Structure formats: C-alpha cells, structure tokens
Amino acid sequence: MDGLTNENKAELIKVMEESKHEAEEMIKDEEKTKKTIETAIEKAQELEKKSIFETIWDDLTAMFGMAKDWIYGKYRETSTTSIIAILSGIIYFLSPIDIIPDIIPIIGYLDDIFVLSIIINQVRKDIDNYKIWKKAQK
C-alpha cells in the first residue's frame, strides 16, 4: 500500500496479531462483541464520504455486516476463525492508537485500510458468499 513504509507494514502485522488475541477473547462476550461491531459500523458510516475508503468500501461494509449478522445469529455460514479475523480488523479500526494517527488528513487512514485490506483478503470467499446470501434476503 502506497504511503506505508516496510517498517510500518511490519509493525502493523505485529499489531494485527495482538488484535487477533483480543478478538479471540472478545468473541466469548456476546454483548461486548455486538457493541464493538455496532461502533465499527457507526465509524465506517462517518467515513463513507472519504474517498480514501472507496477501493474497499463495498467489501468493508459487507464484512462488518457479516460480523453483525453472525453475532446476532442471522448468518452462520462462516467460520468462527473468519469472524475472529474480522473482529481483529475491527479492533484495529476502532483503536485510538494507530501506527499513523487518524487525525492526519487522508494518510491517517492508510494503516486502517492496510489492515482491513489484509482481513478482507483473508476472508474474501466468506465475504462473497455473504453478499450472495444478503442479496437473496431482499
């Protein structure tokens, strides 16, 4: 991802691993997980108009929706491992402590996009299946 150094990327991967452990604990607490997902959806909606997110927007909203529908028991056609991966991305996305602070215009979100893009690629098949399921629900 342009704008991130190799050092930034290495640090982000380390932070992602820490977020994964936090997600594994979080998923044991349904209410905390629901609240975290809802908060991430709200933050994403606030960022919807920022063009920097447009390359991942469709997948990002589907991924957050899938996590929400999974935790509410509406959609269970994905593994707990995928949900934990998504939650780890959400944890980083919501963290006030970023590699590049969000308050820096435009580039402040590069680290979030990098992390979320990695998660999206990890759960690509699940996202695609969820989109098909979601479309069938309408």
Short mmCIF file of C-alpha atoms in Angstrom, two decimals:
data_model
loop_
_atom_site.label_atom_id
_atom_site.label_comp_id
_atom_site.label_asym_id
_atom_site.label_seq_id
_atom_site.Cartn_x
_atom_site.Cartn_y
_atom_site.Cartn_z
CA MET A 1 0.00 0.00 0.00
CA ASP A 2 1.42 3.33 -1.06
CA GLY A 3 2.28 5.69 1.77
CA LEU A 4 3.35 2.99 4.22
CA THR A 5 6.95 2.04 4.73
CA ASN A 6 8.05 -1.58 5.08
CA GLU A 7 8.70 -0.79 8.74
CA ASN A 8 5.10 0.46 9.12
CA LYS A 9 3.79 -2.68 7.43
CA ALA A 10 5.84 -4.96 9.69
CA GLU A 11 4.62 -3.09 12.75
CA LEU A 12 1.02 -3.34 11.55
CA ILE A 13 1.28 -7.08 11.09
CA LYS A 14 2.55 -7.36 14.67
CA VAL A 15 -0.34 -5.23 15.93
CA MET A 16 -2.78 -7.36 13.91
CA GLU A 17 -1.57 -10.45 15.74
CA GLU A 18 -2.19 -8.71 19.06
CA SER A 19 -5.66 -7.69 17.87
CA LYS A 20 -6.36 -11.30 16.93
CA HIS A 21 -5.74 -12.39 20.53
CA GLU A 22 -8.04 -9.64 21.77
CA ALA A 23 -10.70 -10.75 19.26
CA GLU A 24 -10.44 -14.37 20.47
CA GLU A 25 -11.27 -13.14 23.97
CA MET A 26 -13.93 -10.68 22.82
CA ILE A 27 -15.94 -13.28 20.91
CA LYS A 28 -16.59 -15.05 24.22
CA ASP A 29 -18.57 -11.98 25.36
CA GLU A 30 -21.54 -11.62 23.01
CA GLU A 31 -22.65 -8.21 24.30
CA LYS A 32 -19.16 -6.72 24.04
CA THR A 33 -18.81 -8.14 20.54
CA LYS A 34 -22.18 -6.70 19.48
CA LYS A 35 -21.27 -3.28 20.86
CA THR A 36 -17.87 -3.32 19.15
CA ILE A 37 -19.36 -4.26 15.79
CA GLU A 38 -22.06 -1.58 16.09
CA THR A 39 -19.40 1.03 16.95
CA ALA A 40 -17.32 -0.01 13.92
CA ILE A 41 -20.36 0.27 11.65
CA GLU A 42 -21.07 3.76 13.01
CA LYS A 43 -17.45 4.84 12.46
CA ALA A 44 -17.47 3.41 8.95
CA GLN A 45 -20.67 5.30 8.14
CA GLU A 46 -18.97 8.53 9.26
CA LEU A 47 -16.08 7.77 6.90
CA GLU A 48 -18.26 6.80 3.95
CA LYS A 49 -17.69 10.13 2.24
CA LYS A 50 -13.90 9.88 2.47
CA SER A 51 -12.74 8.80 -0.95
CA ILE A 52 -9.71 7.02 0.51
CA PHE A 53 -12.01 4.17 1.55
CA GLU A 54 -13.76 3.81 -1.82
CA THR A 55 -11.50 0.97 -3.02
CA ILE A 56 -12.56 -1.26 -0.13
CA TRP A 57 -15.93 0.27 0.78
CA ASP A 58 -18.19 -2.47 -0.63
CA ASP A 59 -16.18 -5.26 0.97
CA LEU A 60 -15.73 -3.34 4.22
CA THR A 61 -19.44 -2.80 4.71
CA ALA A 62 -20.19 -6.40 3.74
CA MET A 63 -17.55 -7.66 6.16
CA PHE A 64 -18.93 -5.58 9.05
CA GLY A 65 -22.47 -6.64 8.13
CA MET A 66 -21.44 -10.28 8.06
CA ALA A 67 -19.91 -9.98 11.54
CA LYS A 68 -23.07 -8.29 12.81
CA ASP A 69 -25.39 -10.89 11.26
CA TRP A 70 -23.17 -13.69 12.58
CA ILE A 71 -23.12 -12.42 16.17
CA TYR A 72 -26.90 -11.83 16.08
CA GLY A 73 -27.38 -15.38 14.81
CA LYS A 74 -28.85 -14.39 11.44
CA TYR A 75 -25.97 -15.71 9.33
CA ARG A 76 -23.85 -18.65 10.42
CA GLU A 77 -22.40 -19.75 7.09
CA THR A 78 -18.89 -18.69 8.03
CA SER A 79 -16.36 -19.98 10.49
CA THR A 80 -15.55 -18.60 13.90
CA THR A 81 -11.99 -18.21 12.60
CA SER A 82 -13.20 -15.77 9.93
CA ILE A 83 -15.25 -13.82 12.46
CA ILE A 84 -12.23 -13.58 14.76
CA ALA A 85 -10.17 -12.26 11.84
CA ILE A 86 -12.86 -9.66 11.13
CA LEU A 87 -13.06 -8.70 14.78
CA SER A 88 -9.29 -8.24 14.90
CA GLY A 89 -9.60 -5.79 11.98
CA ILE A 90 -12.45 -4.01 13.74
CA ILE A 91 -10.39 -3.73 16.92
CA TYR A 92 -7.58 -2.07 14.99
CA PHE A 93 -10.03 0.13 13.06
CA LEU A 94 -11.53 1.40 16.33
CA SER A 95 -8.26 1.74 18.22
CA PRO A 96 -7.36 5.33 19.03
CA ILE A 97 -3.71 4.30 18.93
CA ASP A 98 -2.70 3.78 15.31
CA ILE A 99 0.62 3.49 13.56
CA ILE A 100 -0.48 6.60 11.64
CA PRO A 101 -2.93 8.70 13.72
CA ASP A 102 -6.34 9.15 12.09
CA ILE A 103 -6.26 12.87 12.79
CA ILE A 104 -3.71 13.31 9.99
CA PRO A 105 -5.82 14.09 6.91
CA ILE A 106 -6.03 11.29 4.35
CA ILE A 107 -2.80 9.44 5.22
CA GLY A 108 -4.04 8.90 8.77
CA TYR A 109 -6.28 6.16 7.43
CA LEU A 110 -3.66 4.32 5.36
CA ASP A 111 -2.83 1.96 8.21
CA ASP A 112 -6.52 1.20 8.80
CA ILE A 113 -7.01 0.49 5.10
CA PHE A 114 -3.90 -1.70 5.04
CA VAL A 115 -5.11 -3.79 7.99
CA LEU A 116 -8.69 -4.00 6.73
CA SER A 117 -7.48 -4.96 3.23
CA ILE A 118 -5.46 -7.83 4.66
CA ILE A 119 -8.52 -9.05 6.59
CA ILE A 120 -10.74 -8.67 3.52
CA ASN A 121 -8.31 -10.78 1.50
CA GLN A 122 -8.19 -13.41 4.26
CA VAL A 123 -11.97 -13.79 4.32
CA ARG A 124 -12.66 -12.99 0.64
CA LYS A 125 -14.64 -16.19 -0.02
CA ASP A 126 -16.75 -15.64 3.10
CA ILE A 127 -17.49 -12.04 2.07
CA ASP A 128 -18.51 -13.12 -1.42
CA ASN A 129 -20.78 -15.84 -0.02
CA TYR A 130 -22.28 -13.37 2.44
CA LYS A 131 -23.01 -10.87 -0.34
CA ILE A 132 -24.88 -13.61 -2.26
CA TRP A 133 -26.83 -14.56 0.88
CA LYS A 134 -27.61 -10.93 1.70
CA LYS A 135 -28.86 -10.25 -1.82
CA ALA A 136 -31.13 -13.31 -1.60
CA GLN A 137 -32.63 -11.93 1.64
CA LYS A 138 -34.01 -8.86 -0.17
#
